[in-house]
Coordinates of C-alpha atoms and ligand atoms in Angstrom, one line a residue:
X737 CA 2.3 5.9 12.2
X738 CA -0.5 3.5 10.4
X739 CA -1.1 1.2 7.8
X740 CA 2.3 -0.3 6.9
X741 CA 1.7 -3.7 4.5
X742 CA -1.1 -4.2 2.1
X743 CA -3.2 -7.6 3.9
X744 CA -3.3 -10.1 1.3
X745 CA -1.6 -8.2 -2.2
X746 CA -3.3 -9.7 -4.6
X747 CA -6.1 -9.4 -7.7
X748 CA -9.3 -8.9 -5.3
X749 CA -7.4 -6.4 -2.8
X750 CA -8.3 -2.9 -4.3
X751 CA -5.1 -1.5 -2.4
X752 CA -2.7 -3.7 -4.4
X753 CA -4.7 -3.2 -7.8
X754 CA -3.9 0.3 -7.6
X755 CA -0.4 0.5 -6.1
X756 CA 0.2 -1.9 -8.5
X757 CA -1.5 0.2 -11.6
X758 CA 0.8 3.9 -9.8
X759 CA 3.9 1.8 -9.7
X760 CA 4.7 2.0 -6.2
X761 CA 5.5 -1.6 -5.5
X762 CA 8.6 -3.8 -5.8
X763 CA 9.0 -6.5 -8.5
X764 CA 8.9 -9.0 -5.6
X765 CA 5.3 -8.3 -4.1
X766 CA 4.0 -7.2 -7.9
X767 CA 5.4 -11.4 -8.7
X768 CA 2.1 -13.8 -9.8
X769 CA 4.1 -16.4 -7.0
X770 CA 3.9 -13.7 -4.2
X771 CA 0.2 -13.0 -4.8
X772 CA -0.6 -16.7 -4.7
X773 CA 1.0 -17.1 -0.9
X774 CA -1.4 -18.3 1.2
X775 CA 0.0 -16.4 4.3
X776 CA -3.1 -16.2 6.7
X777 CA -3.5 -12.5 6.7
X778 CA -0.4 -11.8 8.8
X779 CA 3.2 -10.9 7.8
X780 CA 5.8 -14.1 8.1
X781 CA 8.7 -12.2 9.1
X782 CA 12.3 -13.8 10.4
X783 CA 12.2 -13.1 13.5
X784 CA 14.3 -13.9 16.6
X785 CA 12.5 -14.4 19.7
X786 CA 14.0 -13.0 22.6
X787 CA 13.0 -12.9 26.8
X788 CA 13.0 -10.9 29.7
X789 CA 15.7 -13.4 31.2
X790 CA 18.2 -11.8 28.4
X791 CA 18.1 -15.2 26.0
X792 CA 17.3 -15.9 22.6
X793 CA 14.9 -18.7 22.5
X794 CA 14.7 -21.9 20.4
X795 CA 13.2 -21.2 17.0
X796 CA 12.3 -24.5 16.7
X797 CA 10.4 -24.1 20.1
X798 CA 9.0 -20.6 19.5
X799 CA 8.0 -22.4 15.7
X800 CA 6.1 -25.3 17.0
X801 CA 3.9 -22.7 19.7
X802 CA 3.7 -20.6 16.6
X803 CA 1.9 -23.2 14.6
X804 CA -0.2 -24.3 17.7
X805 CA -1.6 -20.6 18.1
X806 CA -2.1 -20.9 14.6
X807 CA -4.2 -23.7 14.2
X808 CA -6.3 -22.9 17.4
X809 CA -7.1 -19.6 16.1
X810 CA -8.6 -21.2 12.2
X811 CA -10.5 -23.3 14.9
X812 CA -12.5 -20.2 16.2
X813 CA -13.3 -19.1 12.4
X814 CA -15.2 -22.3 11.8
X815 CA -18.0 -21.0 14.3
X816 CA -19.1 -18.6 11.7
X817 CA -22.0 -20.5 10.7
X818 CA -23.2 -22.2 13.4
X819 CA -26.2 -21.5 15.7
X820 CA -24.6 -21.7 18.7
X821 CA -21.2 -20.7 20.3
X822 CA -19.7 -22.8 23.1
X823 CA -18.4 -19.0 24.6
X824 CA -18.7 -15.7 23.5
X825 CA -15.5 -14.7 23.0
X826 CA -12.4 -15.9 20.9
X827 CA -10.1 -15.3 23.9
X828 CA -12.0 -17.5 26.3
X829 CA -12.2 -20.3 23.5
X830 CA -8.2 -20.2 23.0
X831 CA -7.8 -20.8 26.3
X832 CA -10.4 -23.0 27.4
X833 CA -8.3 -25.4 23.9
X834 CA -5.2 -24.5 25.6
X835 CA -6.0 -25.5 29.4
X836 CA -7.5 -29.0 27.5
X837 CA -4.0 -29.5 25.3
X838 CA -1.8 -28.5 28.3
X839 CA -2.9 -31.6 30.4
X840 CA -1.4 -33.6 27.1
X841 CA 1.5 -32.3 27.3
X842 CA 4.7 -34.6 28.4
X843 CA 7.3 -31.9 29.0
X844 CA 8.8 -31.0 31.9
X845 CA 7.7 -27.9 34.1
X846 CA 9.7 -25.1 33.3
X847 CA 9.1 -26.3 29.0
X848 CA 5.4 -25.7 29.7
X849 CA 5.8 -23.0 31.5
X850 CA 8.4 -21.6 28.4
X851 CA 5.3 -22.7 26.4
X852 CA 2.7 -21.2 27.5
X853 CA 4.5 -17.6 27.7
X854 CA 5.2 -18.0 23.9
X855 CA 1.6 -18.4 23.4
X856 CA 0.8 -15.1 25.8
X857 CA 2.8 -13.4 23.5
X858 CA 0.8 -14.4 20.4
X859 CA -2.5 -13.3 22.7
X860 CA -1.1 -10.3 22.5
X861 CA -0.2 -10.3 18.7
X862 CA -3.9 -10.6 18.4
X863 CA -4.8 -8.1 20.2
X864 CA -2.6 -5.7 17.9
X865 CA -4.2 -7.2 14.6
X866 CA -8.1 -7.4 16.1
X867 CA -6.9 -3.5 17.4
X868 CA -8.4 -4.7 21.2
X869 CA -7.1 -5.1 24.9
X870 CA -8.1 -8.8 25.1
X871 CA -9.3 -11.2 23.0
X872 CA -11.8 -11.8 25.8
X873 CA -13.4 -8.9 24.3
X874 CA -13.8 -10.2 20.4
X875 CA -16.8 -12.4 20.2
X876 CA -16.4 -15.9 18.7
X877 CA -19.4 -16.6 16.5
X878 CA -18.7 -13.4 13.9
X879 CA -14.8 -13.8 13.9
X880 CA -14.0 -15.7 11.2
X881 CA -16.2 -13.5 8.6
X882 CA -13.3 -11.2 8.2
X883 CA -11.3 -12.4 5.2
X884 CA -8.2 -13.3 4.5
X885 CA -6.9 -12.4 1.1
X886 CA -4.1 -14.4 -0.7
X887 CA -0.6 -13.0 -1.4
X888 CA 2.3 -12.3 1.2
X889 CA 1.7 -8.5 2.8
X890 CA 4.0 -6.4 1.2
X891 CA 4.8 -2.3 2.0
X892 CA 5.2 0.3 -0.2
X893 CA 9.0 1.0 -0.5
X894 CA 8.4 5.1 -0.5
X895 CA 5.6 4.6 2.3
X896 CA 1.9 4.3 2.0
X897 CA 1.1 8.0 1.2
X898 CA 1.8 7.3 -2.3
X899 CA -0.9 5.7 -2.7
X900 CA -3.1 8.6 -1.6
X901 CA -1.3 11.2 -3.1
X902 CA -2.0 9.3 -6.6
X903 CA -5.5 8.8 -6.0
X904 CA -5.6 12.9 -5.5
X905 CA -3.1 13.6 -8.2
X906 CA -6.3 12.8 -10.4
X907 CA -8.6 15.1 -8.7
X908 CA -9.6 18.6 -9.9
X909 CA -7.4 21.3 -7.5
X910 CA -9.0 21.7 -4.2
X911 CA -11.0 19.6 -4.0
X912 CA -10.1 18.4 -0.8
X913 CA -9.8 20.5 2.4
X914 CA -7.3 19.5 4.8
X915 CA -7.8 21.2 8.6
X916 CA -11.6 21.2 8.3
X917 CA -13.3 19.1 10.8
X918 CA -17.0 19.0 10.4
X919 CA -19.1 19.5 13.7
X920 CA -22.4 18.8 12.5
X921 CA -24.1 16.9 9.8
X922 CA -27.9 18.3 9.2
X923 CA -30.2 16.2 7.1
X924 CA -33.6 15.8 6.4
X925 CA -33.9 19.7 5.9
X926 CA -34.9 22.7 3.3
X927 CA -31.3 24.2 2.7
X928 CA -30.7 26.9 0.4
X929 CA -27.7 28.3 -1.2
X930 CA -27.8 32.3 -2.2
X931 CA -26.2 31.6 -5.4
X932 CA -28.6 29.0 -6.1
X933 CA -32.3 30.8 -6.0
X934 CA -34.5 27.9 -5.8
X935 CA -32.9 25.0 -5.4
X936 CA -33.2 23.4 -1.8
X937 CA -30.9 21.3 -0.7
X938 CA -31.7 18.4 1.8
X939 CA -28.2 18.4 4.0
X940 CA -26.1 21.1 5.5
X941 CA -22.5 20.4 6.8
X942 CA -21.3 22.9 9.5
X943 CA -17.2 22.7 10.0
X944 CA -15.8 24.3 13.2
X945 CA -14.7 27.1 11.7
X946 CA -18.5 28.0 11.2
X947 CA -18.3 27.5 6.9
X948 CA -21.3 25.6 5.7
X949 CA -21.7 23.6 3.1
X950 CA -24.9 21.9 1.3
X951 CA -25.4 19.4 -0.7
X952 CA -27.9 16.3 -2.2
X953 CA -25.5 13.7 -0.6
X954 CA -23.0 13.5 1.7
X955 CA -20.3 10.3 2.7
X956 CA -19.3 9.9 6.1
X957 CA -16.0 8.6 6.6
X958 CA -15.3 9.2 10.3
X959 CA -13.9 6.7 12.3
X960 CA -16.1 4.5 14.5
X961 CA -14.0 5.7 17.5
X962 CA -15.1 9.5 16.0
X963 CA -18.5 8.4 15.9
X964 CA -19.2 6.5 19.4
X965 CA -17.8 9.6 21.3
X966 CA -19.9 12.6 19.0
X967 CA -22.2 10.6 16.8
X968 CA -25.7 12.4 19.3
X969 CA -24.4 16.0 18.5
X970 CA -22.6 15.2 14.8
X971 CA -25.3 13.9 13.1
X972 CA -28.9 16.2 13.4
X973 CA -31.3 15.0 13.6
X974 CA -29.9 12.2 15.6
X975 CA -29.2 8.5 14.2
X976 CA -32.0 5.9 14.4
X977 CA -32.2 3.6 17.5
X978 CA -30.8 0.7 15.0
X979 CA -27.5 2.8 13.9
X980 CA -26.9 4.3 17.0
X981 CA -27.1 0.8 18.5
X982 CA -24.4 -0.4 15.7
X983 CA -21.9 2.2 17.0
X984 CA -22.6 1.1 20.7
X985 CA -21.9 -2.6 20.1
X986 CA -18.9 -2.4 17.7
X987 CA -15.5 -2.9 19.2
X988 CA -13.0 -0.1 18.2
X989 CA -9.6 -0.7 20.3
X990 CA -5.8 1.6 20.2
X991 CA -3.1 -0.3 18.8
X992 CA 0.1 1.9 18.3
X993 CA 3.9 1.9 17.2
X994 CA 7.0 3.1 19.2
X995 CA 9.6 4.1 16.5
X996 CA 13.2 3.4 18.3
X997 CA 15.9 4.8 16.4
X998 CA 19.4 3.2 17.6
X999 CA 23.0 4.3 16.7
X1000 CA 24.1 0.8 15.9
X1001 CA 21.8 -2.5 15.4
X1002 CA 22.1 -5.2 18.0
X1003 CA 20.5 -7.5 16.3
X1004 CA 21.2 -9.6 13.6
X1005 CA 22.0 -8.4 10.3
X1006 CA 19.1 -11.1 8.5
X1007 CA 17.2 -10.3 11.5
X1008 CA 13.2 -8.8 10.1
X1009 CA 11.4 -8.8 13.5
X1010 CA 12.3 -9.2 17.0
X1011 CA 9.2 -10.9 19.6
X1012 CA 9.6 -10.5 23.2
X1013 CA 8.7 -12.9 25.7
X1014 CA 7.8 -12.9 29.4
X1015 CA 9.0 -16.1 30.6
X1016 CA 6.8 -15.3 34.2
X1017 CA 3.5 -14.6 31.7
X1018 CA 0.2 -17.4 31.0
X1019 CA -3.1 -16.9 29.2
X1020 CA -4.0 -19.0 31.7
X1021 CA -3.0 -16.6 34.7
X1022 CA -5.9 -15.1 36.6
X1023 CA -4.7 -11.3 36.3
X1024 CA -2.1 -9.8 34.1
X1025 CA 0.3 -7.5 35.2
X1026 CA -0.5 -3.9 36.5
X1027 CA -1.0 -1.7 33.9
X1028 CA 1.1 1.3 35.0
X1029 CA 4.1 -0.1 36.4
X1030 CA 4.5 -2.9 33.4
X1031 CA 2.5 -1.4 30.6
X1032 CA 5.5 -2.2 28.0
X1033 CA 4.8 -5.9 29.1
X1034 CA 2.0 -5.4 26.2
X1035 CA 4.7 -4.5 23.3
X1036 CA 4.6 -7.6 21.2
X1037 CA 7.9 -7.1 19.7
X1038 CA 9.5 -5.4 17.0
X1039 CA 9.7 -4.9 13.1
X1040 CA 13.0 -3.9 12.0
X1041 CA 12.8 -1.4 8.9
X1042 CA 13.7 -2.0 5.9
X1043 CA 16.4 -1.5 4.4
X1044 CA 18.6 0.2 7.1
X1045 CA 20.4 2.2 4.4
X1046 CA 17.3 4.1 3.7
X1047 CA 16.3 4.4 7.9
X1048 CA 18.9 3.8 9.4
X1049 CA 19.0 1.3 12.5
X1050 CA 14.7 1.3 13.1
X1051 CA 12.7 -1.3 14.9
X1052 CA 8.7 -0.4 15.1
X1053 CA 6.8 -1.6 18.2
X1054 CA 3.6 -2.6 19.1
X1055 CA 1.1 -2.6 21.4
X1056 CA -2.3 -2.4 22.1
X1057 CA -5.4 -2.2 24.4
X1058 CA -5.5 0.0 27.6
X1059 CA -1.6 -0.1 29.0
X1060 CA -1.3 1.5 24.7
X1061 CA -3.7 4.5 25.7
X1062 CA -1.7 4.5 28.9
X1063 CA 1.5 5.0 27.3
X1064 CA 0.1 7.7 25.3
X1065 CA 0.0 9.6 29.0
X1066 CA 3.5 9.3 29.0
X1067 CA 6.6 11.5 27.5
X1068 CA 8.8 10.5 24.9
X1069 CA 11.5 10.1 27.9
X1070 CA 9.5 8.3 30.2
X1071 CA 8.7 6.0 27.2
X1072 CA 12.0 5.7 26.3
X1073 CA 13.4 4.8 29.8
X1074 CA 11.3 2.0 29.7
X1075 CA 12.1 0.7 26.4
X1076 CA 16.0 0.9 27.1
X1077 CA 15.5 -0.8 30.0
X1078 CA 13.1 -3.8 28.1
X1079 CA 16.1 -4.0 25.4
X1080 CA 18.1 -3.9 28.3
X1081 CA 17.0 -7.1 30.0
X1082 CA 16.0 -8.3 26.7
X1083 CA 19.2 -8.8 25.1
X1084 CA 21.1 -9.0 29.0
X1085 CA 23.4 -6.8 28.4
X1086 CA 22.6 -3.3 31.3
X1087 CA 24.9 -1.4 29.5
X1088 CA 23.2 -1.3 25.5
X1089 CA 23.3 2.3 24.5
X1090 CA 19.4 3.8 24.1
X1091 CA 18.2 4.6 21.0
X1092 CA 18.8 8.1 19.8
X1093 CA 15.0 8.8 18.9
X1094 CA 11.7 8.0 19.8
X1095 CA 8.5 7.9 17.9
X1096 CA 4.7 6.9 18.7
X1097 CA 1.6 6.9 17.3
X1098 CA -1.5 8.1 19.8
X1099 CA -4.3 7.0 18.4
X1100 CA -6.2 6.7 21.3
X1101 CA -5.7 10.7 22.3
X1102 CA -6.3 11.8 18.7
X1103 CA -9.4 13.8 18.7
X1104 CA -10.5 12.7 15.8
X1105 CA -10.0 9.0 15.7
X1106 CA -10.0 8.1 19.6
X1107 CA -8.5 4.8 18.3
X1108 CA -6.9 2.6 15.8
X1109 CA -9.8 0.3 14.0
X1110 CA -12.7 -1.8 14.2
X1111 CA -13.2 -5.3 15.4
X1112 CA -16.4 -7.2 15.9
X1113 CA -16.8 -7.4 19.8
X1114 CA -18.7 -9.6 22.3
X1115 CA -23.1 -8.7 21.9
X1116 CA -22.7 -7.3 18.7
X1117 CA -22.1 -9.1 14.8
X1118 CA -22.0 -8.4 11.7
X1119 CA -25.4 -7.6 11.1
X1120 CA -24.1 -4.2 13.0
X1121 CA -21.4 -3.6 10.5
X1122 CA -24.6 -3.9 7.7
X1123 CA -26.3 -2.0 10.1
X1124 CA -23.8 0.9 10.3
X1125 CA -23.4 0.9 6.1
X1126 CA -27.2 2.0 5.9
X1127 CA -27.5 5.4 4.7
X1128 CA -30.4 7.6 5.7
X1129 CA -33.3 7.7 5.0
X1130 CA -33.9 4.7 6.1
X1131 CA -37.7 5.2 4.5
X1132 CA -37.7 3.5 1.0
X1133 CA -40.5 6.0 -0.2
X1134 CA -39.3 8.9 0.9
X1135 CA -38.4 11.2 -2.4
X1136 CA -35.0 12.3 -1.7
X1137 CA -33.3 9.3 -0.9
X1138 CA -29.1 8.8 0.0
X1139 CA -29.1 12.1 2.0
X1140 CA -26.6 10.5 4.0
X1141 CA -24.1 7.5 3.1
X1142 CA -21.7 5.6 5.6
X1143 CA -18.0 4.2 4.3
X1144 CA -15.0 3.7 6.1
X1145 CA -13.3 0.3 7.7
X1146 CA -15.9 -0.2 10.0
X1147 CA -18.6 -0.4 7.6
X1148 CA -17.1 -3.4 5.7
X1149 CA -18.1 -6.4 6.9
X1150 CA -15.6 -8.6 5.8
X1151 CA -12.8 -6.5 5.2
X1152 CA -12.9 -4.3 8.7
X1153 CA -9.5 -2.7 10.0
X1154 CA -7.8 -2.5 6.7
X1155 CA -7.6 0.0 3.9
X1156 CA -8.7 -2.0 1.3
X1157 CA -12.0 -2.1 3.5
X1158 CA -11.9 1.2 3.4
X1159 CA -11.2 1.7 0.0
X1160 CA -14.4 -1.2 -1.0
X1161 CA -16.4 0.8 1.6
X1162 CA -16.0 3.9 -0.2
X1163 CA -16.7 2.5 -3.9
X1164 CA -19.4 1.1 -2.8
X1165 CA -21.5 4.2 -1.6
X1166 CA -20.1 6.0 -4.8
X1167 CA -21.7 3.2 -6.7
X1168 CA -25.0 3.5 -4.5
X1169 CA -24.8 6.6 -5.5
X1170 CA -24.5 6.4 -9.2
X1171 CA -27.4 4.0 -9.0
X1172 CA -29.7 6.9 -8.4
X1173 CA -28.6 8.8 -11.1
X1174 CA -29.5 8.2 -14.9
X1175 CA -26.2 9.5 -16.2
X1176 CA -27.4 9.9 -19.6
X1177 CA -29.7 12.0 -19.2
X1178 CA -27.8 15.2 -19.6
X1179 CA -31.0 17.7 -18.0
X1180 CA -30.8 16.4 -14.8
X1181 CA -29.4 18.5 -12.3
X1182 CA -26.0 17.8 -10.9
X1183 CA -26.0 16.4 -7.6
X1184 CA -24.2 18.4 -5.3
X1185 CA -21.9 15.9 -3.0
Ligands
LIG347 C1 -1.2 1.5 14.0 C2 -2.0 1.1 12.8 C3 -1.5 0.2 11.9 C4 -2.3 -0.2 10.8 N1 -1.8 -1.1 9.9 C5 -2.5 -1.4 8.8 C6 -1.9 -2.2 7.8 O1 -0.7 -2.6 7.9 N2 -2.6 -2.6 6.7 C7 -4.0 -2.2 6.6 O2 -4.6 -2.5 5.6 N3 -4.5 -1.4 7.5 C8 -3.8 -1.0 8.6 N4 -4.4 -0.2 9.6 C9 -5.8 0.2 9.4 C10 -6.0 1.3 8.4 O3 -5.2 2.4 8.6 C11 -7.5 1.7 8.5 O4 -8.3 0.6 8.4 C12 -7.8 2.7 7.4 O5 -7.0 3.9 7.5 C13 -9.3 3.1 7.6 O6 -9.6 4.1 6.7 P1 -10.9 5.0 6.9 O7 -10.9 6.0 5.7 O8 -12.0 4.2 7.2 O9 -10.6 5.8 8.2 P2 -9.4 6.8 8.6 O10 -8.1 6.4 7.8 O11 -9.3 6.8 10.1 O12 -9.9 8.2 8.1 C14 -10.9 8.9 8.7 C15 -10.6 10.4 8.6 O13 -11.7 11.1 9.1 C16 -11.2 12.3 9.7 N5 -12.2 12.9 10.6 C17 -12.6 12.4 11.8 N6 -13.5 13.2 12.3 C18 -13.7 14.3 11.4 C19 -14.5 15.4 11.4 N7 -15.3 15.7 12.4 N8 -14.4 16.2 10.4 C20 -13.6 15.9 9.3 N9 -12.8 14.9 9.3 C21 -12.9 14.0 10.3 C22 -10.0 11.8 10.4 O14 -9.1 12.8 10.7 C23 -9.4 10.8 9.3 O15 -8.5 11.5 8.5 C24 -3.6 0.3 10.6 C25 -4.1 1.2 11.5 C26 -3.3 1.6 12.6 C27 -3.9 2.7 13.5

């Protein structure tokens, strides 16, 4: 329902180290060649392109707009030092490249028109990797400070929770509680525990369930999403003006997957991925279409799982931004009426059996995420995202120091949206933490975390 390909498998990417140390990749992405594939942070899949007027379109064609997209979006990471951007957002500066290029170009009418719907599409590819409705919304000047690692994105063949289960599997027996949302984080107190006569502990975590915890130091991990809906009632006493400023500003957007399951495959056996094009469609058009009635007009395409003998006849969609939440309104039928009908005109042929099952992610409804990830929107930077990492107190001289720590995707600044973000994120407060503490010196107390 998440993260599906390790970004950029190779030495620096945490995520890869360690899939690689459990043994949960294939001999392909664990190659030296694979990690040295300069891929641009997005998986190169096969794919056949198809539109709503029920053709396949040229590769060649769909190539050439791929590479143009391409090369306009590496333009709009080389603002990432300078003083000034020519417009806030990276959508705007696509377009206003596009709209210049355009008037170059020597085709006929309906080739340009062909054009410019291939690049709409890869808009909205964006808008699934920066987890946004529009680029419109992701500001220029900080965008190309999230990096791209080498190595071609790979899975892991038994599914990401391996990697979890691993990183448990060397973790003393319960010490992780599952179904235990925290309401409230208390800091800056005088807590003390009955079995503990003396000692006062500075934070107190209260879980719904009314079970309380204390402790010297505490990590938050909650999404940003999480923390811009609760963070004035979660967090007691409340965050400082800076912080709460962070969570304000930070973009954190819904991109989900629709799981179709399908009797038999109608596309081609070599065929990885499937994009779908709206021949009627511009990033230069003045609205987009409504929302309600086309909100599947947002699905980029598909990803056809692999291999078919382990799930059977699978292609994963995407989409994101507000006609995503929308779909979430829907039921599985109602979302599956539509898709059949997509396929439908898709392929052109009206009578293509629908698929058997439907599956979707909700990210946007989920209490406790209220979206997918990060992304660096317009008015804010990455000084937020440093912002955000501080942990409290923010006073240097106050005694009891690391009360409370921030990790998570959204607190990485150059690594946001991905799990190895959030696995760098969360080293790097336990390292913080280990600072503090002179581990050979065997009196001290233990800190309770
Ligand atoms: C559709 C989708 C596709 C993605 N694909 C990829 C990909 O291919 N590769 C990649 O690298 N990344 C991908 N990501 C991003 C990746 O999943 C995230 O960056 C990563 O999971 C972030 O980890 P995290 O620990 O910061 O937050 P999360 O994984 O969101 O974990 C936060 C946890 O906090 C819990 N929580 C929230 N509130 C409370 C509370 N009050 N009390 C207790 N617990 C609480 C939540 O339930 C959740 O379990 C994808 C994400 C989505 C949604």
């Amino acid at each position: 329902m998440g993260a599906q390909w390790i970004h950029g498998p190779s030495k620096k990417n945490p995520v890869f180290q360690l899939a690689s140390e459990y043994g949960l990749l294939d001999k392909e992405a664990m190659s030296e060649e694979n990690q040295q594939i300069e891929a641009g942070g997005h998986p190169l899949l096969p794919s056949v392109a198809y539109s709503n007027a029920g053709r396949v379109l040229s590769p060649e064609l769909v190539e050439g707009v791929r590479n143009l997209f391409s090369t306009l979006l590496d333009q709009t990471r080389e603002f990432v030092h300078a003083t000034q951007v020519p417009v806030p957002s990276v959508g705007e500066y696509l377009r206003r490249e596009i709209t210049r290029q355009v008037k170059e170009w020597t085709d006929d009418d309906q080739s340009k028109r062909l054009k410019l719907a291939i690049l709409n599409m890869y808009f909205k590819f964006e808008c699934c990797v920066s987890g946004t409705h529009s680029m419109d919304l992701v500001a220029l000047g900080p965008f190309g400070e999230y990096t791209m690692l080498p190595g071609l994105d790979c899975t892991f063949p038994s599914g990401y929770g391996g990697l979890p289960d691993q990183m448990l599997s060397s973790l003393p027996e319960e010490s992780v509680m599952f179904h235990k949302p925290v309401k409230v984080v208390r800091w800056g107190g005088s807590y003390q525990e009955e079995s503990h006569v003396g000692r006062m502990f500075p934070v107190q975590v209260e879980c719904e369930d009314g079970e309380k915890f204390l402790a010297d130091h505490v990590i938050i991990t909650v999404p940003l999403g999480f923390l811009k809906e609760h963070h004035e009632t979660f967090i007691d006493p409340p965050l400082p003006p800076r912080k709460a400023e962070a969570i304000r500003q930070l973009g954190f957007g819904t991109n989900n997957k629709i799981f179709l399951e399908f009797e038999q495959a109608f596309w081609p056996p070599d065929c990885q991925g499937i994009e779908v094009v709206w021949e009627d469609e511009s990033p230069l058009a003045e609205a987009g279409p409504d929302l309600q009635a086309e909100w599947f007009r947002k699905i980029i395409g598909f990803v056809v799982l692999q291999p078919p003998e382990r799930y059977g006849n699978v292609l994963c969609g995407f989409l994101a931004g507000k006609e995503s939440e929308y779909m979430e309104t829907l039921s599985d039928a109602q979302v599956l009426t539509a898709l059949t009908d997509v396929i439908r005109r898709l392929t052109g042929n009206p009578h293509l059996a629908p698929p058997k099952k439907v599956l979707r992610s909700q990210w946007h409804s989920a209490p406790y995420t209220r979206g997918s990830y990060s992304y660096v929107a317009v008015g804010s930077s990455g000084d937020d995202i440093d912002a955000l990492a501080q942990p409290l107190p923010e006073d240097a001289a106050d005694p009891r120091q690391l009360q409370v720590l921030f990790a998570g995707e959204a607190t990485h600044r150059t690594f946001y949206s991905t799990t190895h973000g959030a696995v760098l994120s969360g080293w790097r407060e336990a390292d913080r933490l280990l600072s503090l503490y002179d581990t050979s010196k065997s009196h001290q107390h233990k800190p309770w975390l």
